[in-house]
Coordinates of C-alpha atoms and ligand atoms in Angstrom, one line a residue:
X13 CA 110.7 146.8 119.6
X14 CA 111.3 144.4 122.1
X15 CA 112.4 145.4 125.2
X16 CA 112.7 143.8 128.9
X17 CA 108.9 144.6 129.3
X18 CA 107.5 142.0 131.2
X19 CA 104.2 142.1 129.8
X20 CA 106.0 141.6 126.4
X21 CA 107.9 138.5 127.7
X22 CA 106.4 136.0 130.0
X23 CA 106.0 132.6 130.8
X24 CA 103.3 131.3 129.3
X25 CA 101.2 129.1 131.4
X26 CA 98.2 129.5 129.3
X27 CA 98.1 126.9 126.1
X28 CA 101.3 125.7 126.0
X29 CA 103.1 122.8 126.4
X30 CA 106.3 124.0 127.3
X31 CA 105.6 126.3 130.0
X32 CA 102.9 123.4 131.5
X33 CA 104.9 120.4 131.7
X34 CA 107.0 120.8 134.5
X35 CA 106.6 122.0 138.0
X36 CA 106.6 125.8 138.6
X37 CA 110.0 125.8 140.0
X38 CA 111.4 124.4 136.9
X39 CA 112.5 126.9 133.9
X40 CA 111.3 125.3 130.4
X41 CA 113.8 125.5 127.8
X42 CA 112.7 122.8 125.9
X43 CA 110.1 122.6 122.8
X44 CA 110.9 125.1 119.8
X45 CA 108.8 127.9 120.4
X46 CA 109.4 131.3 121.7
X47 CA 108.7 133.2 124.7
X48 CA 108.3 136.0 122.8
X49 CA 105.6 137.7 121.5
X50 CA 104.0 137.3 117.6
X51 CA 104.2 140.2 115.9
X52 CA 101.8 142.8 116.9
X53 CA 100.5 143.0 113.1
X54 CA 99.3 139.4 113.3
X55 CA 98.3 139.7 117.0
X56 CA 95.8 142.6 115.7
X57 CA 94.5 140.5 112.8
X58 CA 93.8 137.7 114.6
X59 CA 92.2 139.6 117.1
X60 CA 89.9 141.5 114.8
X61 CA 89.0 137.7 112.8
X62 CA 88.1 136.0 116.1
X63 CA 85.8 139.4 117.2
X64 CA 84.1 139.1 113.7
X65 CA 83.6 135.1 114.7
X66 CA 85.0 134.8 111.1
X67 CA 85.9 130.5 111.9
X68 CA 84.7 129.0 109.0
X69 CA 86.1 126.5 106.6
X70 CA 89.0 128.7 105.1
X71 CA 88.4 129.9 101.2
X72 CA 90.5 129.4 98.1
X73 CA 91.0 133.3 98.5
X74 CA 93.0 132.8 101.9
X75 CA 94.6 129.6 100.6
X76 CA 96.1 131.6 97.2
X77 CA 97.4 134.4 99.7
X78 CA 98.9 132.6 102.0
X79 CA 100.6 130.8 99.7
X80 CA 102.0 133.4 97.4
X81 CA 102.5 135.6 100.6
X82 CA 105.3 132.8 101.6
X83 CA 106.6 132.2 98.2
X84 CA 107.4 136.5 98.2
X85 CA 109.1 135.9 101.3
X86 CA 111.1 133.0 99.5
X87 CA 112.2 135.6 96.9
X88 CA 112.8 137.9 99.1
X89 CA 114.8 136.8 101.4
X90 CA 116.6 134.1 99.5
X91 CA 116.7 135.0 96.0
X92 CA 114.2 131.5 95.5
X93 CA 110.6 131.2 94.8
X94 CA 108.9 127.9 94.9
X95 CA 106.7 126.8 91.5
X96 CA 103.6 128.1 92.2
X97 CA 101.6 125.1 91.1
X98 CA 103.8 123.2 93.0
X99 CA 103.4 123.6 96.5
X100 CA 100.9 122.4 98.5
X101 CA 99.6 123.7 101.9
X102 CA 100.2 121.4 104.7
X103 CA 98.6 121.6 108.4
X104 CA 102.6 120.8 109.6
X105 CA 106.3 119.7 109.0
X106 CA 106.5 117.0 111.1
X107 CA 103.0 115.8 108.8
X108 CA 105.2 116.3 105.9
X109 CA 108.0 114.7 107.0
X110 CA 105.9 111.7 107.7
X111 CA 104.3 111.8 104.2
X112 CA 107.5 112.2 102.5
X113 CA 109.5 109.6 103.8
X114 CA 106.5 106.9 103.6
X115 CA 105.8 107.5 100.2
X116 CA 108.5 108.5 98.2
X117 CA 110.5 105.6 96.7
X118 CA 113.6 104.4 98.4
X119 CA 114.1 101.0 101.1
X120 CA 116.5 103.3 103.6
X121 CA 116.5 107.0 104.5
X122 CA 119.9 108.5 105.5
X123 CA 120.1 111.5 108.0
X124 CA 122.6 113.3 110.0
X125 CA 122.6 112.8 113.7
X126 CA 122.2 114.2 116.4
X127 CA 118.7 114.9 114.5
X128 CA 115.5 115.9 115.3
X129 CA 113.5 113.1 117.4
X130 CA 110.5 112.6 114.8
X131 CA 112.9 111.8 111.6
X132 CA 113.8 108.7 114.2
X133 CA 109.6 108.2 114.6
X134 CA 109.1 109.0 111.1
X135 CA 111.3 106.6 109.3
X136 CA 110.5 104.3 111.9
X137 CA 106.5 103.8 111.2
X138 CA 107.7 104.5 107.4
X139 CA 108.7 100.9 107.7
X140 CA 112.0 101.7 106.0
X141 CA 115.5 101.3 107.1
X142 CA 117.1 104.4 109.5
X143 CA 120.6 104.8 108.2
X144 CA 122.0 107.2 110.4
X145 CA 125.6 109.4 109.3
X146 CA 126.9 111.7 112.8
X147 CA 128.1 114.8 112.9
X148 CA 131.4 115.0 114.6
X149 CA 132.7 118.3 116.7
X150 CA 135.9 119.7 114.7
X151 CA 137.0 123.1 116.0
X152 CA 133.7 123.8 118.1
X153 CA 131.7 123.5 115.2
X154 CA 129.5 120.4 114.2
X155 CA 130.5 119.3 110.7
X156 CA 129.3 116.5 108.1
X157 CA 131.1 113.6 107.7
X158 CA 131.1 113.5 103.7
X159 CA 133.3 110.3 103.9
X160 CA 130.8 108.2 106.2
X161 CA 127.9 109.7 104.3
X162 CA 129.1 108.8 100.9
X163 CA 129.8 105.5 102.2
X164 CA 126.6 105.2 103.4
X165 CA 125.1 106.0 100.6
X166 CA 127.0 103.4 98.9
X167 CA 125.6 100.6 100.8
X168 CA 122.4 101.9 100.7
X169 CA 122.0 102.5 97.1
X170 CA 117.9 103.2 97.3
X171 CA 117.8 105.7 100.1
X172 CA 116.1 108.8 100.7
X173 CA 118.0 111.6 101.8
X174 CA 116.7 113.4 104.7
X175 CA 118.6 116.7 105.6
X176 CA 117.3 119.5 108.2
X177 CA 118.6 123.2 107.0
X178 CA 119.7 125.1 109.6
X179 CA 120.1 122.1 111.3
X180 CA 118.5 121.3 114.5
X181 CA 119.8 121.0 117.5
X182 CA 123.4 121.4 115.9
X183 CA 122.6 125.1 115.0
X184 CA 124.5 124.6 111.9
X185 CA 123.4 126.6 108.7
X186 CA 125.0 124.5 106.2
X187 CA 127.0 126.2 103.3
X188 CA 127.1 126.0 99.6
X189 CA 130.0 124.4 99.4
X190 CA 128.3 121.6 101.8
X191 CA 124.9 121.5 100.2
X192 CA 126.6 121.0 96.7
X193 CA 128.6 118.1 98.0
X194 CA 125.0 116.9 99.4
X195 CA 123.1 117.4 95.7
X196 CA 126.2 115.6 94.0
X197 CA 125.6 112.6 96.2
X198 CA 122.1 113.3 95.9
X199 CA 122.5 113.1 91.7
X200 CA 125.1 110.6 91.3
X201 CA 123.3 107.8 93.4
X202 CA 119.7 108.8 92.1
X203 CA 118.6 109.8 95.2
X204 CA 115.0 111.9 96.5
X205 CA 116.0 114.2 99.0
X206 CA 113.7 115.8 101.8
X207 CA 114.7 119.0 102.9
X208 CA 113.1 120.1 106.2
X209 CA 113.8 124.0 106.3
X210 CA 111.7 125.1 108.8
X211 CA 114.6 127.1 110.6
X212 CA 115.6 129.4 107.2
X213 CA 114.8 132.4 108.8
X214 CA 116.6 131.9 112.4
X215 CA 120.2 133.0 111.4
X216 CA 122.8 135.0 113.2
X217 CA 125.8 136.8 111.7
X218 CA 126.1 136.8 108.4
X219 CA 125.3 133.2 107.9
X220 CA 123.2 132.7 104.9
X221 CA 120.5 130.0 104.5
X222 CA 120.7 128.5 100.8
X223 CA 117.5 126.5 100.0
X224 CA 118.7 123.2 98.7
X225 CA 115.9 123.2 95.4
X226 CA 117.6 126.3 94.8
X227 CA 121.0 124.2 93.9
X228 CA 120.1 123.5 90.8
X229 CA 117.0 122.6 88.2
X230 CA 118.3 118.9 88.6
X231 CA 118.6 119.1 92.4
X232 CA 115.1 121.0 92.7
X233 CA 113.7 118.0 90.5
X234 CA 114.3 115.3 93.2
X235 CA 113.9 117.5 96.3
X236 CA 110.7 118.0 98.3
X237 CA 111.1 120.8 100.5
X238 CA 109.6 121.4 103.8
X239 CA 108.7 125.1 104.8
X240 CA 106.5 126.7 107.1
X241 CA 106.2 130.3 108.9
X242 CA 105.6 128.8 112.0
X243 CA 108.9 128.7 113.8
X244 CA 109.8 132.4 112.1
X245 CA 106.7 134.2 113.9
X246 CA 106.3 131.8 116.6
X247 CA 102.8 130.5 115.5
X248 CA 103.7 126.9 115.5
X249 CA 100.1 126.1 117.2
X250 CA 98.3 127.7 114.2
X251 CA 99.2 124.9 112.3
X252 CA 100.4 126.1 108.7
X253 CA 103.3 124.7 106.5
X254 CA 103.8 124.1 102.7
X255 CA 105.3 121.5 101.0
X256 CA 107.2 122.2 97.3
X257 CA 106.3 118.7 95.3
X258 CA 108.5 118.9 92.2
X259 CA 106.8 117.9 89.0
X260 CA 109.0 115.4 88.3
X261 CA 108.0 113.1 91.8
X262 CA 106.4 110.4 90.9
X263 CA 102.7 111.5 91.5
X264 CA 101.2 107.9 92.2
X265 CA 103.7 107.7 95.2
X266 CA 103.3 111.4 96.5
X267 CA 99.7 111.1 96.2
X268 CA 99.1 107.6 97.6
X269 CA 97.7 108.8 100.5
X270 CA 94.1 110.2 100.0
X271 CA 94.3 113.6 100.5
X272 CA 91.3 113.7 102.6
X273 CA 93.6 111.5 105.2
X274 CA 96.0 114.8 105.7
X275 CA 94.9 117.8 107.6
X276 CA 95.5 121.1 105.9
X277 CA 96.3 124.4 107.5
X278 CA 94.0 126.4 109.7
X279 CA 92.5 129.4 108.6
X280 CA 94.1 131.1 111.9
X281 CA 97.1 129.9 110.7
X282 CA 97.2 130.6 107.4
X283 CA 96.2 134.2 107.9
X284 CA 98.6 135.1 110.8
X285 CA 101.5 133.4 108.1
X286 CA 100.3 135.6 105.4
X287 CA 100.3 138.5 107.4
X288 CA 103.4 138.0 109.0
X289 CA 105.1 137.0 105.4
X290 CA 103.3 140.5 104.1
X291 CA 104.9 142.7 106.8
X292 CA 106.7 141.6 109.8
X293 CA 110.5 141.6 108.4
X294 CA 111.2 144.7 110.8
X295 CA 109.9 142.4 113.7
X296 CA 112.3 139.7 112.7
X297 CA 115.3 141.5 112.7
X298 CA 114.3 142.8 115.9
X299 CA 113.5 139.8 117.2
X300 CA 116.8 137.8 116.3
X301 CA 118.9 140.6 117.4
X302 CA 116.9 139.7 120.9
X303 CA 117.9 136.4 120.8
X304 CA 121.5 137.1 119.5
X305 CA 121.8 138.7 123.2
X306 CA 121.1 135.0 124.8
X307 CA 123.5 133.5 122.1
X308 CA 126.5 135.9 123.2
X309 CA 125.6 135.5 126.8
X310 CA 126.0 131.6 126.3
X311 CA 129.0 131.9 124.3
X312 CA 130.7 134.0 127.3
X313 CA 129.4 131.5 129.8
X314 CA 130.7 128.6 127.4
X315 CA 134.2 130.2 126.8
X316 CA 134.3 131.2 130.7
X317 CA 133.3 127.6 132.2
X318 CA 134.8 125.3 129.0
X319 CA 131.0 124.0 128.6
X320 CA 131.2 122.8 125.3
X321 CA 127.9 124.1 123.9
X322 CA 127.6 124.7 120.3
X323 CA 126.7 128.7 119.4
X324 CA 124.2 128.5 116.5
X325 CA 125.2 130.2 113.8
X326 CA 120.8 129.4 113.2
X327 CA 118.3 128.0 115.0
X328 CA 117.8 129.1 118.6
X329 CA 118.9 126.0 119.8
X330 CA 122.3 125.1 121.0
X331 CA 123.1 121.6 121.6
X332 CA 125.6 121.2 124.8
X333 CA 127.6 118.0 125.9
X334 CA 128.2 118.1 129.6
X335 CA 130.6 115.0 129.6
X336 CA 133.3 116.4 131.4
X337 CA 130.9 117.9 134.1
X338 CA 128.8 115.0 135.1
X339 CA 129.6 112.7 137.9
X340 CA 130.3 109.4 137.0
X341 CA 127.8 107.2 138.2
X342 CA 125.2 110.0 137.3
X343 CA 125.6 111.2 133.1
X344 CA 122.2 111.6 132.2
X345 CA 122.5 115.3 131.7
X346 CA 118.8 116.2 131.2
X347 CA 117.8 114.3 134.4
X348 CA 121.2 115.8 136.4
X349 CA 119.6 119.1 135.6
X350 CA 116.1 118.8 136.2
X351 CA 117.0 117.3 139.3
X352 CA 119.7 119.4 140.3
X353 CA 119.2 122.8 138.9
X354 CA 115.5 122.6 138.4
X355 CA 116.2 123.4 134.5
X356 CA 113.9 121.3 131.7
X357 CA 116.0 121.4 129.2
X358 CA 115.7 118.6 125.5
X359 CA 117.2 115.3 126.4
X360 CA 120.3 114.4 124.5
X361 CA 119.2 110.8 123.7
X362 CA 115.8 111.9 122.0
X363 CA 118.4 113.3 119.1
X364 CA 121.0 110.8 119.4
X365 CA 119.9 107.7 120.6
X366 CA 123.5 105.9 121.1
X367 CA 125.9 108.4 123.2
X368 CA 123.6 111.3 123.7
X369 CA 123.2 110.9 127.2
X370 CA 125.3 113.8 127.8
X371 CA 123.8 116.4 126.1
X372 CA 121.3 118.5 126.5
X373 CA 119.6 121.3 123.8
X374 CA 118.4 124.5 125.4
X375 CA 115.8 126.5 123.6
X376 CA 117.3 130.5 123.7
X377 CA 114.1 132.0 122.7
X378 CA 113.2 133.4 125.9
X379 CA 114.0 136.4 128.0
X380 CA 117.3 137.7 129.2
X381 CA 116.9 137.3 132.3
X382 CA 115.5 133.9 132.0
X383 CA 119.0 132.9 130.3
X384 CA 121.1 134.7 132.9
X385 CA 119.0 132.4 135.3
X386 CA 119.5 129.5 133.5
X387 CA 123.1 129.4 133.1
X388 CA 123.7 130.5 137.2
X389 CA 121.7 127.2 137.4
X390 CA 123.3 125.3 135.2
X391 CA 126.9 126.4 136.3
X392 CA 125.9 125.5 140.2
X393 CA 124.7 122.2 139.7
X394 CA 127.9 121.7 137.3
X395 CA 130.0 122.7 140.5
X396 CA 131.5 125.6 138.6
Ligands
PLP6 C1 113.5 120.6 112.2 C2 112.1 120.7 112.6 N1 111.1 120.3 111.8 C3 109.8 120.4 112.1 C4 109.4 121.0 113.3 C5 107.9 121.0 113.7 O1 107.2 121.6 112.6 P1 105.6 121.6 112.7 O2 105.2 122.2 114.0 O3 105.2 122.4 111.5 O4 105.2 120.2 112.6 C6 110.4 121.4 114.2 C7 110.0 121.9 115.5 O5 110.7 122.0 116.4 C8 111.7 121.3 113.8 O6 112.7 121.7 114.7

């Protein structure tokens, strides 16, 4: 169980990037990993590899496990198992993301904005076109323009569509309803779809992730899905992810790049996943209800001081517009708060590079009383 222990929860100067980029005045709540601790089961195993120097090239043994360990977890907790066969182990998403949108076949790839930075980078060094659909704010709750998109999609008959499920930074976990309206586009116009889920398991309430393959044989035919363990146990330096290839891509455009060229997982990493996969559930629903403790503090601070932040229904991101609360002559949120509340928080144009000056995303994997912290900050420098 997690508690307010805080030798459980720290900062973490050691290896990683978000607790060693700023000075150490400044409170991180920036790049999508926790402050919390991996689950003591995978802690213990890779404690008990590294003591047994056991480093070598990984074996087909670890490879098999790990990825039938993840495709249990698919079953388990969304009634949807990948084709064996089909999935291939990947070192990461963002990789994969890279891979996907270079080589499957399509002049334009279409995603919603605000989106997450290295879809821009990604499509970008793809050399294809960056069609762009955003999500407007109805009700306090991001939504998807299906008008704009299926116009979009109009003009852009040979696109790729590339979707992010729960969707960061809006925190949105889309519904059926919505990803049936996204596979009917998807059909009609004859379009591949990429489907980055690396967020299914983050979900508060009783909102339900609904893998888009999982839509229907035709959908799961022209959908390569993006999955990965990392974010769920917060591993994401272990480097292990999976991509499901459906037999019906084209393999001469999947495959144009040599294998050799991509990195696979680690064995570190594809160990920790499996064991997490095979029996860290309890430590999930612990660890969300953790974080659900942050969300509702946030919520009362954005109800209280009319912040509009969005609450993530999953994700432990919220994405905030600070328009109302910025001076003027001074609306780049992310620099108003390093500078004035010391708080290094995701800077809105990196997700929406046209208007997203304003916002900020705050990371709410992190202790309680770093969050209580943060948002006294925040509400100061606002002048609240
Ligand atoms: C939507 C999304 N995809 C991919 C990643 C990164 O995945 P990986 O570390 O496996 O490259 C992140 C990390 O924040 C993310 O939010």
């Amino acid at each position: 169980m997690l508690n307010e222990n805080p030798d459980q929860i720290r900062e973490r100067r050691g290896l990683s990037v978000k607790w060693n980029s700023y000075e150490k005045d400044v409170i991180p709540l920036w790049v999508a990993d926790m402050d919390l601790p991996t689950p003591p089961e995978v802690t213990q195993t890779l404690l008990d590899t590294i003591s047994r120097s056991d480093l070598g090239y990984p074996s087909k043994q670890l490879y098999d496990r790990y990825l039938t360990s993840l495709n249990h977890w698919s079953e388990d907790h969304f009634g949807y198992s990948y084709k064996a066969d089909e999935l291939e182990p990947v070192g990461d998403v963002v990789q994969a993301i890279y891979w996907a949108t270079k080589q499957l076949p399509g002049d334009s790839v279409i995603f919603l904005t605000p989106a997450y930075p290295p879809f821009f980078r990604a499509v970008k060094e793809s050399g294809k076109e960056a069609v762009t659909s955003q999500m407007p704010l109805l009700a306090g709750s991001y939504q998807i323009d299906m008008e704009d998109l299926r116009e979009k999609v109009r003009k852009h008959p040979n696109s790729i569509l590339l979707l992010c499920n729960p969707h960061n930074p809006t925190g949105r976990v889309f519904t059926r309803a919505e990803l049936e309206s996204l596979a009917e586009m998807a059909l009609e116009n004859d379009l591949w779809v990429i489907s980055d889920e690396i967020h299914r398991d983050i979900l508060f309430e009783d909102h339900v992730h609904i893998p888009f393959s999982s839509i229907s044989p035709e959908v799961e035919a022209r959908t390569v899905s993006l999955i990965s363990g990392s974010k769920t146990f917060n591993i994401a330096g272990l480097h292990a992810a999976a991509v499901h290839i459906p037999a019906g891509t084209p393999s001469e455009t999947m495959r144009l790049i040599p294998k050799g060229l991509l990195s696979g997982p680690s064995s570190l990493g594809m160990l920790a996943s499996a064991v997490a996969f095979e029996t860290s559930g309890t430590w999930l629903n612990d660890t969300l209800n953790y974080i659900s403790h942050n969300r509702e503090a946030l919520s009362d601070f954005s109800t209280a001081s009319k912040v509009n932040a969005a609450i993530p229904e999953g994700t432990y991101m919220s994405w905030i517009d600070l328009a109302p609360h910025l001076p003027a002559d001074d609306d780049n949120a992310y620099e108003y708060l390093l500078r004035e509340a010391k708080l290094a928080l995701s800077p809105g144009l990196d997700f929406l590079p046209v208007g997203g000056e304003t916002h900020v995303r705050i990371n709410l994997a992190t202790s309680h009383q770093t969050i209580e912290e943060s948002l006294r900050r925040l509400k100061s420098a606002i002048g609240l």
